[in-house]
XYZ file of C-alpha atoms in Angstrom:
571
model
C 141.804 92.370 119.408
C 139.692 90.224 121.671
C 138.209 92.526 124.220
C 138.129 92.492 127.959
C 139.921 89.622 129.511
C 138.754 90.922 132.860
C 136.249 88.903 134.913
C 133.579 91.525 134.515
C 130.869 90.298 132.251
C 127.311 89.505 133.272
C 127.667 89.526 137.016
C 125.836 88.440 140.099
C 128.473 90.493 141.858
C 132.259 90.701 141.505
C 135.565 89.882 142.997
C 139.288 90.339 142.987
C 142.410 89.362 144.795
C 146.126 88.897 144.975
C 148.149 85.943 146.188
C 151.852 85.407 145.782
C 153.043 81.854 146.426
C 156.719 81.092 146.630
C 156.178 77.380 146.128
C 153.533 75.023 144.925
C 150.445 74.882 147.086
C 149.818 71.914 149.346
C 147.615 69.235 147.879
C 144.211 68.537 149.344
C 142.991 65.155 150.449
C 140.119 64.471 148.083
C 138.292 62.005 145.937
C 139.217 63.292 142.466
C 136.647 62.718 139.783
C 137.612 60.324 137.062
C 134.498 60.500 134.917
C 133.285 63.355 132.777
C 130.459 65.207 134.526
C 126.924 64.049 133.844
C 125.621 66.675 131.455
C 122.343 64.923 130.649
C 120.319 67.781 132.064
C 122.446 70.363 130.295
C 121.636 69.849 126.633
C 120.490 72.484 124.168
C 116.793 72.389 123.331
C 114.537 74.394 121.026
C 110.780 74.946 121.404
C 108.981 76.353 118.375
C 106.171 78.907 118.843
C 102.832 77.081 118.840
C 100.700 80.079 117.846
C 102.604 83.109 116.435
C 99.272 84.887 115.970
C 99.118 85.470 119.720
C 101.857 88.077 119.480
C 100.809 91.077 121.637
C 99.676 94.193 119.815
C 102.490 96.332 121.224
C 105.014 94.092 119.465
C 103.055 93.491 116.264
C 102.576 97.219 115.684
C 106.336 97.787 115.936
C 107.132 97.423 112.238
C 110.689 98.744 112.065
C 112.266 98.020 115.480
C 113.753 95.083 117.319
C 113.825 95.460 121.106
C 116.027 93.306 123.303
C 117.341 93.674 126.822
C 120.502 94.742 128.571
C 121.169 94.933 132.266
C 123.353 97.809 133.457
C 125.613 99.395 130.824
C 128.199 101.841 132.103
C 128.412 104.055 129.007
C 131.992 103.261 127.909
C 131.284 102.377 124.289
C 134.814 101.789 123.004
C 136.209 98.276 122.504
C 139.181 97.518 124.690
C 138.475 100.308 127.155
C 135.366 99.276 129.082
C 135.361 97.457 132.427
C 131.648 96.697 132.492
C 130.838 93.549 130.525
C 127.440 94.939 129.536
C 129.282 97.676 127.667
C 130.816 94.816 125.725
C 127.305 93.821 124.680
C 126.479 97.430 123.868
C 129.384 97.889 121.438
C 128.748 94.699 119.465
C 126.237 96.260 117.033
C 128.485 99.297 116.501
C 131.909 97.822 115.762
C 133.023 95.181 113.300
C 136.065 92.925 113.601
C 138.499 91.520 111.108
C 137.524 88.040 112.287
C 134.823 86.721 114.614
C 134.395 83.273 116.122
C 131.345 81.062 116.083
C 129.967 78.980 118.939
C 132.409 76.184 118.133
C 135.354 78.584 118.362
C 135.955 78.532 114.612
C 137.035 81.757 112.808
C 134.495 83.476 110.541
C 135.412 86.312 108.125
C 134.051 89.745 109.006
C 135.919 92.831 107.762
C 138.725 90.581 106.523
C 137.590 88.384 103.663
C 140.611 86.115 104.124
C 143.930 85.813 105.929
C 147.148 83.826 105.840
C 149.332 82.607 108.678
C 152.997 81.855 108.042
C 154.362 78.339 108.522
C 156.098 79.383 111.750
C 152.790 80.853 113.058
C 154.387 84.248 113.651
C 153.209 86.317 110.682
C 149.548 87.159 109.977
C 148.387 88.796 106.763
C 144.814 90.085 106.619
C 143.062 90.974 103.362
C 140.213 93.429 103.932
C 137.060 93.492 101.876
C 137.000 96.136 99.163
C 135.146 99.390 99.751
C 134.800 99.182 103.532
C 133.577 102.275 105.370
C 132.659 103.352 108.862
C 129.062 104.333 109.626
C 129.764 107.980 108.756
C 130.845 106.961 105.243
C 134.559 107.481 105.824
C 136.841 104.756 104.426
C 138.072 101.875 106.556
C 141.517 100.718 105.473
C 144.526 98.816 106.745
C 145.712 102.095 108.299
C 142.785 101.897 110.740
C 143.769 98.349 111.684
C 147.346 99.504 112.292
C 146.131 102.387 114.433
C 143.889 100.115 116.495
C 146.755 97.731 117.245
C 149.042 100.653 118.025
C 146.546 102.089 120.495
C 146.142 98.753 122.282
C 149.924 98.502 122.661
C 150.433 102.101 123.774
C 152.472 102.427 127.000
C 149.498 104.159 128.650
C 146.999 101.469 127.675
C 145.563 99.766 130.774
C 142.616 97.863 129.328
C 141.928 94.161 129.107
C 143.429 93.270 125.723
C 146.615 91.363 126.438
C 149.429 91.023 123.891
C 152.022 89.703 126.373
C 151.880 86.145 125.015
C 151.900 87.315 121.388
C 154.134 90.439 121.282
C 154.137 92.330 118.011
C 157.656 93.040 116.726
C 158.900 96.433 117.885
C 156.690 96.547 120.980
C 159.565 97.187 123.384
C 161.030 99.972 121.260
C 157.589 101.559 120.858
C 156.650 101.413 124.522
C 159.981 102.274 126.084
C 161.901 103.978 123.323
C 161.537 106.720 120.775
C 159.858 104.634 118.095
C 156.584 106.159 116.940
C 155.169 102.930 115.539
C 155.365 99.155 115.854
C 157.901 97.793 113.386
C 156.034 94.505 113.190
C 153.015 96.137 111.554
C 153.238 96.714 107.803
C 150.454 98.313 105.793
C 151.055 96.636 102.442
C 148.260 98.523 100.688
C 144.866 99.965 101.702
C 143.312 96.487 101.972
C 146.286 94.426 103.163
C 148.112 94.447 106.490
C 150.848 92.163 107.761
C 151.579 91.694 111.457
C 154.717 89.910 112.647
C 154.691 88.553 116.181
C 157.382 87.108 118.424
C 155.540 84.193 120.027
C 153.458 81.476 118.371
C 150.044 81.584 120.001
C 146.784 79.862 118.999
C 144.909 82.930 120.249
C 146.803 85.421 118.097
C 144.242 85.372 115.290
C 141.511 86.319 117.749
C 143.574 89.016 119.456
C 144.934 90.575 116.265
C 141.644 90.269 114.388
C 139.278 92.044 116.757
C 137.226 95.260 116.435
C 138.662 98.006 114.228
C 138.385 101.659 115.184
C 138.765 104.730 113.013
C 142.146 106.451 112.943
C 140.617 109.623 111.534
C 138.072 109.809 114.355
C 139.843 108.328 117.385
C 143.344 109.349 116.373
C 142.835 113.108 116.110
C 144.284 113.829 119.536
C 146.555 110.826 119.796
C 149.942 111.268 121.420
C 151.899 108.221 122.507
C 151.564 107.709 126.248
C 148.498 109.930 126.614
C 145.111 108.276 126.153
C 142.862 110.317 128.425
C 141.550 112.237 125.409
C 139.609 109.141 124.388
C 137.279 109.462 127.383
C 135.388 112.263 125.651
C 134.571 109.818 122.842
C 133.347 106.928 125.000
C 129.738 108.046 124.602
C 130.129 108.969 120.906
C 131.279 105.759 119.216
C 132.009 105.391 115.521
C 132.340 101.913 114.073
C 131.723 99.793 111.001
C 129.164 97.380 112.454
C 125.589 96.859 111.238
C 124.219 99.580 113.498
C 125.289 103.012 114.724
C 124.533 104.554 118.106
C 121.544 106.865 117.968
C 120.916 107.628 121.639
C 121.971 106.398 125.056
C 119.691 107.189 127.978
C 121.449 106.068 131.133
C 119.455 103.552 133.099
C 116.791 103.287 130.398
C 117.877 102.270 126.919
C 120.399 102.313 124.087
C 119.029 103.105 120.617
C 120.747 102.139 117.390
C 119.967 102.960 113.772
C 120.766 100.747 110.805
C 124.121 101.541 109.213
C 123.484 102.295 105.544
C 127.203 101.882 104.887
C 127.459 98.387 106.381
C 129.550 96.197 104.107
C 126.943 93.427 103.988
C 124.113 95.805 103.155
C 121.922 97.966 105.330
C 120.080 95.742 107.866
C 116.396 95.293 107.117
C 115.335 96.340 110.636
C 115.731 100.103 110.867
C 116.201 100.354 114.625
C 117.520 98.173 117.398
C 116.828 99.068 121.011
C 118.630 97.624 124.034
C 116.188 98.262 126.843
C 117.469 98.258 130.423
C 115.303 95.582 132.012
C 115.865 93.716 135.251
C 115.757 89.936 135.172
C 112.700 90.069 137.429
C 110.647 92.078 134.936
C 111.902 90.615 131.640
C 109.115 88.042 131.351
C 106.396 90.610 131.928
C 107.960 92.928 129.348
C 107.998 90.052 126.863
C 104.394 89.089 127.592
C 103.289 92.692 127.096
C 105.178 93.030 123.817
C 107.492 95.711 125.184
C 110.487 93.609 124.122
C 110.971 91.154 121.269
C 113.789 89.145 122.766
C 115.296 88.494 126.146
C 117.078 86.167 128.501
C 114.887 84.581 131.138
C 117.162 82.816 133.557
C 117.163 79.120 134.273
C 113.854 78.312 135.935
C 111.766 75.379 134.581
C 108.628 77.236 135.673
C 109.599 80.140 133.419
C 110.031 77.725 130.513
C 106.440 76.569 130.980
C 105.207 80.168 131.106
C 107.043 81.002 127.892
C 105.624 77.947 126.174
C 102.156 78.962 127.269
C 102.420 82.301 125.467
C 102.187 80.655 122.055
C 104.118 83.351 120.193
C 107.513 82.577 121.740
C 110.333 80.718 120.053
C 112.442 79.403 122.926
C 115.982 78.163 123.174
C 117.291 76.450 126.294
C 121.052 76.562 125.837
C 124.043 75.370 127.811
C 125.933 78.603 128.382
C 129.685 78.649 127.862
C 130.469 80.438 131.097
C 130.629 79.767 134.812
C 129.558 81.406 138.047
C 132.041 81.863 140.875
C 133.004 83.736 144.001
C 136.136 85.766 143.468
C 138.576 85.802 146.380
C 140.866 88.701 147.231
C 144.124 86.847 147.660
C 145.817 90.070 148.749
C 144.040 89.917 152.077
C 146.314 88.165 154.594
C 143.750 85.564 155.626
C 142.824 84.714 152.038
C 146.443 84.470 150.895
C 146.555 81.126 152.690
C 145.689 78.251 150.351
C 144.195 76.253 153.221
C 141.754 79.062 154.000
C 140.570 79.175 150.391
C 140.211 75.387 150.429
C 138.210 75.666 153.646
C 135.890 78.223 152.094
C 135.314 75.773 149.248
C 134.560 72.785 151.479
C 132.547 74.852 153.918
C 130.020 76.140 151.366
C 127.078 74.029 150.193
C 127.460 74.866 146.516
C 124.835 72.331 145.433
C 122.262 74.179 147.519
C 123.254 77.438 145.804
C 122.979 75.851 142.345
C 119.562 74.374 143.173
C 118.323 77.749 144.432
C 119.609 79.605 141.373
C 118.716 77.193 138.594
C 116.119 74.751 139.963
C 117.494 71.772 138.094
C 118.952 73.627 135.118
C 122.402 74.027 136.642
C 125.383 72.000 137.747
C 128.114 72.495 140.361
C 131.363 73.623 138.728
C 134.767 72.167 139.596
C 136.741 72.971 136.434
C 137.967 76.264 134.939
C 136.196 75.517 131.675
C 132.597 75.293 130.555
C 131.242 71.778 129.928
C 130.695 72.751 126.284
C 134.400 73.426 125.665
C 136.709 70.892 124.054
C 139.227 71.194 126.889
C 136.727 70.370 129.636
C 137.687 67.427 131.826
C 137.444 66.770 135.543
C 139.990 63.954 135.375
C 142.051 64.173 138.569
C 140.395 67.423 139.633
C 139.664 67.923 143.321
C 135.908 67.888 143.886
C 135.045 70.142 146.809
C 131.930 68.457 148.122
C 130.247 70.111 151.079
C 132.265 68.994 154.104
C 132.084 71.306 157.115
C 134.318 69.015 159.198
C 137.140 69.119 156.648
C 136.698 72.891 156.304
C 137.069 73.277 160.055
C 140.224 71.139 160.089
C 141.804 73.261 157.377
C 141.002 76.468 159.262
C 142.547 74.973 162.407
C 145.690 74.086 160.445
C 145.814 77.638 159.106
C 145.806 78.962 162.673
C 142.203 80.168 162.792
C 141.039 78.676 166.078
C 137.490 78.570 167.423
C 136.974 80.787 170.467
C 134.510 80.424 173.338
C 131.863 82.402 171.464
C 132.158 80.189 168.391
C 134.061 82.672 166.233
C 137.386 81.992 164.551
C 140.371 84.116 165.557
C 144.049 84.303 164.754
C 146.526 86.600 166.465
C 143.598 88.246 168.230
C 141.748 89.064 165.003
C 138.332 87.664 164.036
C 137.855 85.961 160.683
C 135.462 88.418 159.021
C 134.804 88.314 155.271
C 132.813 90.819 153.244
C 130.935 89.695 150.147
C 130.075 92.067 147.298
C 127.080 91.383 145.079
C 124.730 93.402 142.902
C 121.675 91.246 143.526
C 119.389 91.522 146.542
C 118.194 87.954 145.982
C 121.652 86.446 145.484
C 121.245 82.944 146.983
C 124.891 82.958 148.042
C 123.983 85.400 150.814
C 121.703 83.259 153.008
C 123.503 79.986 152.291
C 127.029 81.306 152.832
C 125.936 83.267 155.875
C 124.665 80.092 157.547
C 127.431 77.758 156.385
C 130.237 80.138 157.257
C 128.680 81.102 160.576
C 128.688 77.406 161.479
C 132.439 77.473 160.805
C 132.937 80.547 162.989
C 133.348 82.974 160.071
C 131.629 86.362 160.180
C 130.189 86.686 156.654
C 129.130 90.265 155.801
C 127.212 90.727 152.498
C 127.151 94.090 150.717
C 124.602 94.695 147.942
C 125.919 97.461 145.670
C 125.078 99.048 142.337
C 127.179 97.627 139.526
C 129.413 100.667 138.960
C 130.326 100.870 142.656
C 130.906 97.135 142.720
C 133.255 97.326 139.737
C 135.150 100.183 141.358
C 135.516 98.202 144.559
C 136.657 95.171 142.572
C 139.264 97.027 140.551
C 140.567 98.851 143.635
C 140.885 95.632 145.641
C 138.448 96.911 148.272
C 136.666 93.646 149.113
C 137.202 90.123 150.402
C 134.779 88.069 148.294
C 132.492 88.924 145.395
C 130.127 86.957 143.168
C 130.353 87.105 139.375
C 129.785 85.356 136.069
C 132.584 84.982 133.581
C 132.481 86.247 130.044
C 131.447 83.723 127.432
C 134.327 81.274 127.053
C 135.611 80.236 123.655
C 139.213 79.120 123.957
C 140.290 77.369 127.203
C 142.748 80.188 127.822
C 139.816 82.574 128.313
C 139.044 81.204 131.778
C 142.600 81.031 133.099
C 144.748 83.680 131.408
C 144.349 86.264 134.154
C 145.822 83.901 136.746
C 149.102 83.741 134.823
C 149.960 87.425 134.632
C 151.097 90.037 137.136
C 149.288 92.817 135.263
C 146.715 94.103 137.805
C 144.462 95.318 134.995
C 144.017 91.694 133.950
C 144.750 89.614 137.030
C 142.368 91.340 139.416
C 142.692 88.394 141.801
C 146.425 88.953 142.092
C 146.814 85.179 142.218
C 150.320 83.855 141.577
C 151.547 80.287 141.447
C 154.675 79.555 139.379
C 153.466 76.118 138.308
C 150.103 77.492 137.214
C 151.744 80.381 135.370
C 154.029 77.991 133.498
C 151.120 75.773 132.445
C 149.026 78.741 131.305
C 151.871 79.963 129.103
C 152.473 76.440 127.834
C 148.780 76.137 126.943
C 149.091 78.914 124.361
C 152.506 77.887 123.051
C 151.273 75.180 120.698
C 148.589 74.877 118.042
C 148.207 71.120 118.564
C 144.845 70.504 120.261
C 145.789 67.103 121.674
C 148.907 68.598 123.252
C 146.893 71.491 124.618
C 144.346 69.081 126.105
C 147.081 67.383 128.155
C 148.331 70.753 129.361
C 144.887 71.939 130.434
C 144.137 68.640 132.156
C 147.183 69.202 134.357
C 146.361 72.879 134.774
C 142.816 72.155 135.966
C 144.250 69.756 138.544
C 146.713 72.382 139.826
C 144.022 75.079 139.999
C 141.809 72.758 142.002
C 144.619 72.021 144.476
C 145.489 75.707 144.856
C 142.187 77.450 144.054
C 142.408 81.176 143.255
C 138.626 81.536 143.516
C 135.562 79.455 144.407
C 133.835 78.008 141.366
C 130.072 77.721 141.769
C 128.110 76.626 138.727
C 127.459 75.934 135.083
C 124.004 76.704 133.768
C 121.441 76.172 131.107
C 119.846 79.467 130.139
C 116.499 80.317 128.577
C 116.161 82.866 125.808
C 113.072 83.588 123.767
C 112.075 85.781 120.882
C 108.788 86.793 119.365
C 108.093 84.565 116.343
C 107.587 87.719 114.271
C 111.387 88.090 114.379
C 112.832 85.897 111.659
C 116.301 84.367 112.124
C 115.987 85.001 115.841
C 117.767 81.728 116.614
C 120.971 83.199 115.168
C 121.006 85.807 117.915
C 120.937 83.277 120.760
C 124.177 81.400 120.184
C 126.228 83.458 122.625
C 129.169 83.556 120.211
C 131.189 86.474 118.850
C 128.899 86.367 115.816
C 126.192 88.325 117.655
C 126.598 91.430 115.508
C 126.533 89.417 112.292
C 123.390 87.670 113.517
C 121.783 90.980 114.467
C 122.211 92.210 110.907
C 120.313 89.172 109.602
C 117.171 89.663 111.677
C 113.950 90.463 109.844
C 110.405 91.268 110.888
C 107.755 89.010 109.396
C 105.092 90.690 107.325
C-alpha cells in the first residue's frame, strides 16, 4: 500500500493540470542528448564530526529525546488519506508496513517476515511475524491487512493509492455490486494472508505490502461507500510503528513516544520530536542545540558552516527526486503542446538551478532521478534556454506579439499565474523576466501550503512549483500521467502513446525490457511535456554526533521508520 502517488511531497509550491490529446504531439526540433548526464558534482559524500565534544549544552542535556525537523504538516495522520507530503513524513514513525524498500529499491521485511509470489506473478502470500501488536497492545493480524486493502479499494476511496494496474480479484463486484469483501483476499490464518491479483505488476509488492491499519480501531464505523467517519481519527492515529503520537501542536511540533509494543523492541530513545522549522532557521536551531538533526539545503557555504561546528556528522546526498513547475493542461492556452514547449525553451532553467543550489544541482530533462536505474537522456529533447525558439513556437500557436509587447490570441492576453509557498522562490524573478521578454504576463502568488494544495487539487491555477516525492521505481515519476483519475493525475495530462508506455512499463518484471520502455517513454514525455522539469539536487543533512546510527536516518528511503528505531544517544 504505497502511499500518495500525488505530486505533493516537499514542495517549493505546487501545480496541476489537464490536457487531452487526440493524437501524438508534434515533435520538437532539438539536439537530443546522447550521453548520460555528467553527475560528477552529484556524488554522495560523508563528513565525520571533527570534535563531538563541542555539542551545545541544550542538546547534550537532552538525554531521552531526538529532535528533528518538519516543514508544514497538515494534520492528516492516516496513510493513504493525506494530500500533504509532510503528513507522509509525520506518519512514518507511527505506522509499520508489511514490506519497506531500501535506497536501492530492494524489499526489506517489516511486519511480514517473508512472502512468496506465484510463478505467474499474480498471487502474493505474506507471512506476518508472530505476536504483532499495535501501540495500544491490541493484536495485529492478517485480518487487519485485509481490512486495510479493503478500505483502499472502497468505492468512496479517493486517495493516492492506485490499484488500477494491479486489480485485486473481486474488485469490480465489491465496488459496483453487493459483495461485502474482495474475493481475491484470503486470510489463511492469523499470520498468513494471500492476495490474488489480475495483472502482473512489478510494483504490486510495494502497493500490497504498505502500512497496516487496525480494523478494530479504524473499522468501528465502517460502511462500504462511506468513509467520512475516518476524518475524526486523522488526528488520533493508531499504528504498529516504533513510535506512537503523543501530541500534535499545529504549526509548532509533533511529539512521539516510544512504542513499548514495537515488534523489534521498544526504541532506546524515549521521545522523538518533529519540530516545525523553516529552512531559513534550521541551521541556527542546529547550532543552538534546539534540534539534533535536520536538512540544510544545497548551499556549499552551509556545508562549510556545518563543518566548522565540529559536532556535526554531515551527509551530502544525491536526492532521488526532482523539482519542476506543474502546468495546468486544462487551461486552454496550456493545452497546446507548443505553448508548453515554449515555456520550457523560454525559461533559463540553469539560472534557476544555480540560484537554488549554487553548484550542488543540475538541470533536469528526464522524468527520473539520476540515481535511478532507469535514468537515461538518450534521445531526450534538451530544452536549453532559447528565447527565439520559444517565440517562434508561441507564434505558431497563434499567440502574436502586439504593439505593447504582450502576446494575445483571439483578443485575450497570455497571462499565467504561478503558485508557490516560498517568498524567495528563485523561479519568481527569473521567470518574470524571461516570460516578460516573450510577452507573457507572469503573475506569482505566494500562498500558505494548505491553500496552495487546495488550489492545486481544485485546478485553480496555471503554473505551480513543487518537488516530487522520493522516487524508487521509475513508475513513481510517471504513473499519474497515465491515468484519468483526477485524484492521481492532477495535471489532467493525456497522451495515448504515453499512457500505453506507462502501462507497458509495469507489465513486465524484466529490468532490461523495462529500461527500453522507459527510454522510449522519456523521449515521448520530452516531445510532449506535461510539466516543466527544473532540477536534480544534492542535499545536505546533518546530525549531532551524540546521536548514534544517525547515518541510517539520512538515506531518504522507505526504511526511515526502521532507522528511527535504531537511533541511540551516546552516553
